[in-house]
């Protein structure tokens, strides 16, 4: 039965919706945690350490963090595979252009695919920069996330990559949240306006919250 659901377009859309909501919940929590950087290195580094001890003593050191990572990786893969297969299925269904042009879609709708590619590449760069330190500028310091963040956003390219990715994230969330609500049956003629408003607010708050960190470093508020 699971294979039958997965093979259907409705099933793939449902997988996209659920995995998208999982990632959205993570993004909200991650943004709130990032904003702790404005309270100084002690507060931010303590928060990073707390993430690794979450669930102790029942869970071993970093076990909860790795469990969260596994769930996120599964959500990202499921989301990306579903999106790719739905896109290919859509192209096969209409190999030639429509005779009459369809109404112009919103900017977010028309850039969802490219936005997903940008975000996928950003995730790889972000992990190599602040998790493994492979491409980190200024000398990666294990156990000193505050200084590592300041180092990253003290470079022009670190700011450009991050801010462009967060703008793409905002557009993706704005369209994706509403689409997920429709897929999961939450939408209706009376609720659609409220759902669009929630999508707009979520996109704005997430974009502003994440962009606040590099702006804080650039302006010297975080140093």
PDB file of C-alpha atoms in Angstrom:
ATOM      1  CA  UNK A   1       0.000   0.000   0.000  1.00  0.00           C
ATOM      2  CA  UNK A   2       2.890   2.343   0.802  1.00  0.00           C
ATOM      3  CA  UNK A   3       4.305   1.801  -2.702  1.00  0.00           C
ATOM      4  CA  UNK A   4       0.914   2.540  -4.258  1.00  0.00           C
ATOM      5  CA  UNK A   5       0.626   5.795  -2.305  1.00  0.00           C
ATOM      6  CA  UNK A   6       4.196   6.796  -3.216  1.00  0.00           C
ATOM      7  CA  UNK A   7       3.650   6.096  -6.918  1.00  0.00           C
ATOM      8  CA  UNK A   8       0.637   8.416  -7.059  1.00  0.00           C
ATOM      9  CA  UNK A   9       0.938  12.160  -7.552  1.00  0.00           C
ATOM     10  CA  UNK A  10      -1.271  12.740  -4.506  1.00  0.00           C
ATOM     11  CA  UNK A  11       1.035  10.581  -2.400  1.00  0.00           C
ATOM     12  CA  UNK A  12       4.131  12.465  -3.527  1.00  0.00           C
ATOM     13  CA  UNK A  13       2.439  15.787  -2.786  1.00  0.00           C
ATOM     14  CA  UNK A  14       1.531  14.504   0.681  1.00  0.00           C
ATOM     15  CA  UNK A  15       5.165  13.484   1.290  1.00  0.00           C
ATOM     16  CA  UNK A  16       6.278  16.937   0.145  1.00  0.00           C
ATOM     17  CA  UNK A  17       3.781  18.606   2.470  1.00  0.00           C
ATOM     18  CA  UNK A  18       4.657  16.574   5.573  1.00  0.00           C
ATOM     19  CA  UNK A  19       8.425  16.789   5.024  1.00  0.00           C
ATOM     20  CA  UNK A  20       8.082  20.520   4.361  1.00  0.00           C
ATOM     21  CA  UNK A  21       6.250  21.051   7.654  1.00  0.00           C
ATOM     22  CA  UNK A  22       8.943  19.087   9.522  1.00  0.00           C
ATOM     23  CA  UNK A  23      11.613  21.351   8.028  1.00  0.00           C
ATOM     24  CA  UNK A  24       9.538  24.464   8.717  1.00  0.00           C
ATOM     25  CA  UNK A  25       9.233  23.581  12.412  1.00  0.00           C
ATOM     26  CA  UNK A  26      12.993  23.091  12.550  1.00  0.00           C
ATOM     27  CA  UNK A  27      13.596  26.440  10.838  1.00  0.00           C
ATOM     28  CA  UNK A  28      11.478  28.288  13.411  1.00  0.00           C
ATOM     29  CA  UNK A  29      13.401  26.713  16.305  1.00  0.00           C
ATOM     30  CA  UNK A  30      16.740  27.220  14.526  1.00  0.00           C
ATOM     31  CA  UNK A  31      16.000  30.906  13.916  1.00  0.00           C
ATOM     32  CA  UNK A  32      15.117  31.490  17.571  1.00  0.00           C
ATOM     33  CA  UNK A  33      18.362  29.786  18.596  1.00  0.00           C
ATOM     34  CA  UNK A  34      20.376  31.886  16.137  1.00  0.00           C
ATOM     35  CA  UNK A  35      19.018  35.098  17.641  1.00  0.00           C
ATOM     36  CA  UNK A  36      20.711  34.204  20.936  1.00  0.00           C
ATOM     37  CA  UNK A  37      23.903  35.491  19.318  1.00  0.00           C
ATOM     38  CA  UNK A  38      22.717  39.028  20.161  1.00  0.00           C
ATOM     39  CA  UNK A  39      23.054  38.181  23.872  1.00  0.00           C
ATOM     40  CA  UNK A  40      26.803  37.609  23.611  1.00  0.00           C
ATOM     41  CA  UNK A  41      29.261  34.750  23.149  1.00  0.00           C
ATOM     42  CA  UNK A  42      28.577  33.186  26.543  1.00  0.00           C
ATOM     43  CA  UNK A  43      24.849  32.807  25.891  1.00  0.00           C
ATOM     44  CA  UNK A  44      25.295  31.599  22.300  1.00  0.00           C
ATOM     45  CA  UNK A  45      28.047  29.086  23.080  1.00  0.00           C
ATOM     46  CA  UNK A  46      26.087  27.769  26.054  1.00  0.00           C
ATOM     47  CA  UNK A  47      23.077  27.215  23.790  1.00  0.00           C
ATOM     48  CA  UNK A  48      25.242  25.301  21.298  1.00  0.00           C
ATOM     49  CA  UNK A  49      26.578  23.120  24.144  1.00  0.00           C
ATOM     50  CA  UNK A  50      23.052  22.532  25.456  1.00  0.00           C
ATOM     51  CA  UNK A  51      22.019  21.144  22.068  1.00  0.00           C
ATOM     52  CA  UNK A  52      24.652  18.435  22.458  1.00  0.00           C
ATOM     53  CA  UNK A  53      23.525  17.489  25.973  1.00  0.00           C
ATOM     54  CA  UNK A  54      19.809  17.535  25.151  1.00  0.00           C
ATOM     55  CA  UNK A  55      18.048  14.508  26.649  1.00  0.00           C
ATOM     56  CA  UNK A  56      20.785  13.597  29.136  1.00  0.00           C
ATOM     57  CA  UNK A  57      21.118  11.456  31.143  1.00  0.00           C
ATOM     58  CA  UNK A  58      18.605   9.260  29.301  1.00  0.00           C
ATOM     59  CA  UNK A  59      20.258  10.042  25.978  1.00  0.00           C
ATOM     60  CA  UNK A  60      24.028   9.915  25.556  1.00  0.00           C
ATOM     61  CA  UNK A  61      26.017  13.032  24.615  1.00  0.00           C
ATOM     62  CA  UNK A  62      24.970  14.265  21.132  1.00  0.00           C
ATOM     63  CA  UNK A  63      22.554  11.359  20.573  1.00  0.00           C
ATOM     64  CA  UNK A  64      19.481  13.632  20.493  1.00  0.00           C
ATOM     65  CA  UNK A  65      21.270  16.048  18.173  1.00  0.00           C
ATOM     66  CA  UNK A  66      22.158  13.229  15.788  1.00  0.00           C
ATOM     67  CA  UNK A  67      18.577  11.934  15.917  1.00  0.00           C
ATOM     68  CA  UNK A  68      17.359  15.401  14.892  1.00  0.00           C
ATOM     69  CA  UNK A  69      19.922  15.453  12.066  1.00  0.00           C
ATOM     70  CA  UNK A  70      18.777  12.058  10.770  1.00  0.00           C
ATOM     71  CA  UNK A  71      15.126  13.178  10.750  1.00  0.00           C
ATOM     72  CA  UNK A  72      16.075  16.393   8.931  1.00  0.00           C
ATOM     73  CA  UNK A  73      18.149  14.576   6.316  1.00  0.00           C
ATOM     74  CA  UNK A  74      15.260  12.171   5.708  1.00  0.00           C
ATOM     75  CA  UNK A  75      12.863  15.132   5.361  1.00  0.00           C
ATOM     76  CA  UNK A  76      15.171  16.966   2.936  1.00  0.00           C
ATOM     77  CA  UNK A  77      15.699  13.863   0.775  1.00  0.00           C
ATOM     78  CA  UNK A  78      11.986  13.002   0.735  1.00  0.00           C
ATOM     79  CA  UNK A  79      11.083  16.591  -0.133  1.00  0.00           C
ATOM     80  CA  UNK A  80      13.659  16.880  -2.911  1.00  0.00           C
ATOM     81  CA  UNK A  81      12.910  13.483  -4.482  1.00  0.00           C
ATOM     82  CA  UNK A  82       9.162  14.121  -4.421  1.00  0.00           C
ATOM     83  CA  UNK A  83       9.594  17.566  -5.978  1.00  0.00           C
ATOM     84  CA  UNK A  84      11.903  16.243  -8.697  1.00  0.00           C
ATOM     85  CA  UNK A  85       9.631  13.341  -9.616  1.00  0.00           C
ATOM     86  CA  UNK A  86       6.508  15.515  -9.644  1.00  0.00           C
ATOM     87  CA  UNK A  87       8.272  18.040 -11.857  1.00  0.00           C
ATOM     88  CA  UNK A  88       9.339  15.345 -14.335  1.00  0.00           C
ATOM     89  CA  UNK A  89       5.841  13.869 -14.314  1.00  0.00           C
ATOM     90  CA  UNK A  90       4.381  17.304 -15.027  1.00  0.00           C
ATOM     91  CA  UNK A  91       6.743  17.839 -17.976  1.00  0.00           C
ATOM     92  CA  UNK A  92       5.930  14.420 -19.443  1.00  0.00           C
ATOM     93  CA  UNK A  93       2.218  15.171 -19.175  1.00  0.00           C
ATOM     94  CA  UNK A  94       2.572  18.274 -21.377  1.00  0.00           C
ATOM     95  CA  UNK A  95       5.616  17.876 -23.673  1.00  0.00           C
ATOM     96  CA  UNK A  96       4.519  20.824 -25.821  1.00  0.00           C
ATOM     97  CA  UNK A  97       3.625  24.355 -24.796  1.00  0.00           C
ATOM     98  CA  UNK A  98       0.027  25.354 -24.226  1.00  0.00           C
ATOM     99  CA  UNK A  99      -1.713  27.040 -27.170  1.00  0.00           C
ATOM    100  CA  UNK A 100      -3.128  29.681 -24.852  1.00  0.00           C
ATOM    101  CA  UNK A 101      -0.846  31.148 -22.209  1.00  0.00           C
ATOM    102  CA  UNK A 102      -1.835  30.440 -18.630  1.00  0.00           C
ATOM    103  CA  UNK A 103      -2.377  33.359 -16.228  1.00  0.00           C
ATOM    104  CA  UNK A 104       0.887  34.740 -14.904  1.00  0.00           C
ATOM    105  CA  UNK A 105       1.837  32.985 -11.673  1.00  0.00           C
ATOM    106  CA  UNK A 106       3.315  34.700  -8.639  1.00  0.00           C
ATOM    107  CA  UNK A 107       7.053  35.235  -8.433  1.00  0.00           C
ATOM    108  CA  UNK A 108       7.328  32.667  -5.636  1.00  0.00           C
ATOM    109  CA  UNK A 109       5.486  30.041  -7.691  1.00  0.00           C
ATOM    110  CA  UNK A 110       7.666  30.579 -10.764  1.00  0.00           C
ATOM    111  CA  UNK A 111      10.881  30.369  -8.749  1.00  0.00           C
ATOM    112  CA  UNK A 112      10.039  27.387  -6.491  1.00  0.00           C
ATOM    113  CA  UNK A 113      12.231  25.001  -8.465  1.00  0.00           C
ATOM    114  CA  UNK A 114      15.235  27.305  -8.646  1.00  0.00           C
ATOM    115  CA  UNK A 115      14.683  28.273  -5.034  1.00  0.00           C
ATOM    116  CA  UNK A 116      14.868  24.616  -4.052  1.00  0.00           C
ATOM    117  CA  UNK A 117      18.147  24.200  -5.935  1.00  0.00           C
ATOM    118  CA  UNK A 118      19.594  27.318  -4.261  1.00  0.00           C
ATOM    119  CA  UNK A 119      18.563  26.080  -0.823  1.00  0.00           C
ATOM    120  CA  UNK A 120      19.995  22.614  -1.489  1.00  0.00           C
ATOM    121  CA  UNK A 121      23.364  24.075  -2.452  1.00  0.00           C
ATOM    122  CA  UNK A 122      23.230  26.435   0.526  1.00  0.00           C
ATOM    123  CA  UNK A 123      22.662  23.574   2.982  1.00  0.00           C
ATOM    124  CA  UNK A 124      25.825  21.867   1.714  1.00  0.00           C
ATOM    125  CA  UNK A 125      27.832  25.110   1.994  1.00  0.00           C
ATOM    126  CA  UNK A 126      26.388  25.911   5.430  1.00  0.00           C
ATOM    127  CA  UNK A 127      27.341  22.502   6.827  1.00  0.00           C
ATOM    128  CA  UNK A 128      30.854  22.673   5.352  1.00  0.00           C
ATOM    129  CA  UNK A 129      31.247  26.161   6.781  1.00  0.00           C
ATOM    130  CA  UNK A 130      29.864  26.045  10.340  1.00  0.00           C
ATOM    131  CA  UNK A 131      29.600  22.319  11.139  1.00  0.00           C
ATOM    132  CA  UNK A 132      32.731  20.708   9.700  1.00  0.00           C
ATOM    133  CA  UNK A 133      34.746  23.900   9.110  1.00  0.00           C
ATOM    134  CA  UNK A 134      35.930  22.616   5.713  1.00  0.00           C
ATOM    135  CA  UNK A 135      35.323  25.888   3.853  1.00  0.00           C
ATOM    136  CA  UNK A 136      35.316  28.166   6.893  1.00  0.00           C
ATOM    137  CA  UNK A 137      37.127  31.497   6.667  1.00  0.00           C
ATOM    138  CA  UNK A 138      39.358  32.727   9.471  1.00  0.00           C
ATOM    139  CA  UNK A 139      40.219  29.402  11.076  1.00  0.00           C
ATOM    140  CA  UNK A 140      37.445  27.138  12.362  1.00  0.00           C
ATOM    141  CA  UNK A 141      37.344  26.804  16.160  1.00  0.00           C
ATOM    142  CA  UNK A 142      35.685  23.657  17.456  1.00  0.00           C
ATOM    143  CA  UNK A 143      33.399  24.465  20.384  1.00  0.00           C
ATOM    144  CA  UNK A 144      33.344  28.221  19.658  1.00  0.00           C
ATOM    145  CA  UNK A 145      30.265  28.716  17.439  1.00  0.00           C
ATOM    146  CA  UNK A 146      29.977  32.424  18.254  1.00  0.00           C
ATOM    147  CA  UNK A 147      33.413  33.211  16.841  1.00  0.00           C
ATOM    148  CA  UNK A 148      32.836  30.934  13.861  1.00  0.00           C
ATOM    149  CA  UNK A 149      29.635  32.798  12.964  1.00  0.00           C
ATOM    150  CA  UNK A 150      31.382  36.161  13.291  1.00  0.00           C
ATOM    151  CA  UNK A 151      34.211  34.915  11.060  1.00  0.00           C
ATOM    152  CA  UNK A 152      31.775  33.782   8.363  1.00  0.00           C
ATOM    153  CA  UNK A 153      29.857  37.035   8.244  1.00  0.00           C
ATOM    154  CA  UNK A 154      33.005  39.116   8.326  1.00  0.00           C
ATOM    155  CA  UNK A 155      33.534  38.125   4.678  1.00  0.00           C
ATOM    156  CA  UNK A 156      31.570  39.673   1.818  1.00  0.00           C
ATOM    157  CA  UNK A 157      30.896  36.331   0.134  1.00  0.00           C
ATOM    158  CA  UNK A 158      29.647  34.757   3.363  1.00  0.00           C
ATOM    159  CA  UNK A 159      27.063  37.521   3.663  1.00  0.00           C
ATOM    160  CA  UNK A 160      26.046  37.339  -0.011  1.00  0.00           C
ATOM    161  CA  UNK A 161      25.588  33.553   0.006  1.00  0.00           C
ATOM    162  CA  UNK A 162      23.628  33.584   3.254  1.00  0.00           C
ATOM    163  CA  UNK A 163      21.337  36.534   2.465  1.00  0.00           C
ATOM    164  CA  UNK A 164      20.526  35.299  -1.057  1.00  0.00           C
ATOM    165  CA  UNK A 165      19.693  31.870   0.363  1.00  0.00           C
ATOM    166  CA  UNK A 166      17.454  33.390   3.060  1.00  0.00           C
ATOM    167  CA  UNK A 167      15.560  35.439   0.479  1.00  0.00           C
ATOM    168  CA  UNK A 168      15.019  32.236  -1.509  1.00  0.00           C
ATOM    169  CA  UNK A 169      13.897  30.549   1.720  1.00  0.00           C
ATOM    170  CA  UNK A 170      11.307  33.250   2.347  1.00  0.00           C
ATOM    171  CA  UNK A 171       9.786  32.808  -1.114  1.00  0.00           C
ATOM    172  CA  UNK A 172       9.868  29.032  -0.735  1.00  0.00           C
ATOM    173  CA  UNK A 173       8.106  29.121   2.647  1.00  0.00           C
ATOM    174  CA  UNK A 174       5.515  31.640   1.431  1.00  0.00           C
ATOM    175  CA  UNK A 175       4.377  29.403  -1.412  1.00  0.00           C
ATOM    176  CA  UNK A 176       5.171  26.052   0.193  1.00  0.00           C
ATOM    177  CA  UNK A 177       3.194  26.575   3.415  1.00  0.00           C
ATOM    178  CA  UNK A 178       0.010  27.443   1.538  1.00  0.00           C
ATOM    179  CA  UNK A 179       0.487  24.537  -0.905  1.00  0.00           C
ATOM    180  CA  UNK A 180       1.078  22.099   1.967  1.00  0.00           C
ATOM    181  CA  UNK A 181      -2.105  23.288   3.682  1.00  0.00           C
ATOM    182  CA  UNK A 182      -4.089  22.664   0.482  1.00  0.00           C
ATOM    183  CA  UNK A 183      -2.544  19.213   0.017  1.00  0.00           C
ATOM    184  CA  UNK A 184      -3.344  18.152   3.589  1.00  0.00           C
ATOM    185  CA  UNK A 185      -6.931  19.351   3.319  1.00  0.00           C
ATOM    186  CA  UNK A 186      -6.656  22.395   5.590  1.00  0.00           C
ATOM    187  CA  UNK A 187      -7.629  24.845   2.868  1.00  0.00           C
ATOM    188  CA  UNK A 188     -11.141  26.019   2.103  1.00  0.00           C
ATOM    189  CA  UNK A 189     -12.858  29.041   0.603  1.00  0.00           C
ATOM    190  CA  UNK A 190     -13.217  30.608   4.062  1.00  0.00           C
ATOM    191  CA  UNK A 191      -9.764  29.668   5.390  1.00  0.00           C
ATOM    192  CA  UNK A 192      -7.568  30.390   2.368  1.00  0.00           C
ATOM    193  CA  UNK A 193      -7.190  34.085   3.143  1.00  0.00           C
ATOM    194  CA  UNK A 194      -6.043  33.304   6.689  1.00  0.00           C
ATOM    195  CA  UNK A 195      -3.652  30.613   5.427  1.00  0.00           C
ATOM    196  CA  UNK A 196      -2.111  33.050   2.941  1.00  0.00           C
ATOM    197  CA  UNK A 197      -1.677  35.600   5.732  1.00  0.00           C
ATOM    198  CA  UNK A 198       0.038  33.003   7.940  1.00  0.00           C
ATOM    199  CA  UNK A 199       2.305  32.031   5.038  1.00  0.00           C
ATOM    200  CA  UNK A 200       3.253  35.688   4.465  1.00  0.00           C
ATOM    201  CA  UNK A 201       3.969  36.284   8.172  1.00  0.00           C
ATOM    202  CA  UNK A 202       6.019  33.078   8.507  1.00  0.00           C
ATOM    203  CA  UNK A 203       8.078  33.913   5.416  1.00  0.00           C
ATOM    204  CA  UNK A 204       8.700  37.469   6.613  1.00  0.00           C
ATOM    205  CA  UNK A 205       9.643  36.486  10.169  1.00  0.00           C
ATOM    206  CA  UNK A 206      11.973  33.683   9.076  1.00  0.00           C
ATOM    207  CA  UNK A 207      13.711  35.827   6.474  1.00  0.00           C
ATOM    208  CA  UNK A 208      14.120  38.779   8.842  1.00  0.00           C
ATOM    209  CA  UNK A 209      15.209  36.575  11.745  1.00  0.00           C
ATOM    210  CA  UNK A 210      17.898  34.752   9.793  1.00  0.00           C
ATOM    211  CA  UNK A 211      19.151  37.847   7.930  1.00  0.00           C
ATOM    212  CA  UNK A 212      19.418  39.730  11.248  1.00  0.00           C
ATOM    213  CA  UNK A 213      22.535  37.718  12.183  1.00  0.00           C
ATOM    214  CA  UNK A 214      24.779  38.689   9.216  1.00  0.00           C
ATOM    215  CA  UNK A 215      23.425  42.244   9.392  1.00  0.00           C
ATOM    216  CA  UNK A 216      24.318  42.310  13.095  1.00  0.00           C
ATOM    217  CA  UNK A 217      27.891  41.277  12.307  1.00  0.00           C
ATOM    218  CA  UNK A 218      28.216  43.722   9.405  1.00  0.00           C
ATOM    219  CA  UNK A 219      26.993  46.640  11.537  1.00  0.00           C
ATOM    220  CA  UNK A 220      29.155  45.747  14.528  1.00  0.00           C
ATOM    221  CA  UNK A 221      26.243  44.921  16.823  1.00  0.00           C
ATOM    222  CA  UNK A 222      27.657  41.380  16.979  1.00  0.00           C
ATOM    223  CA  UNK A 223      31.453  41.347  17.172  1.00  0.00           C
TER     224      UNK A 223
END
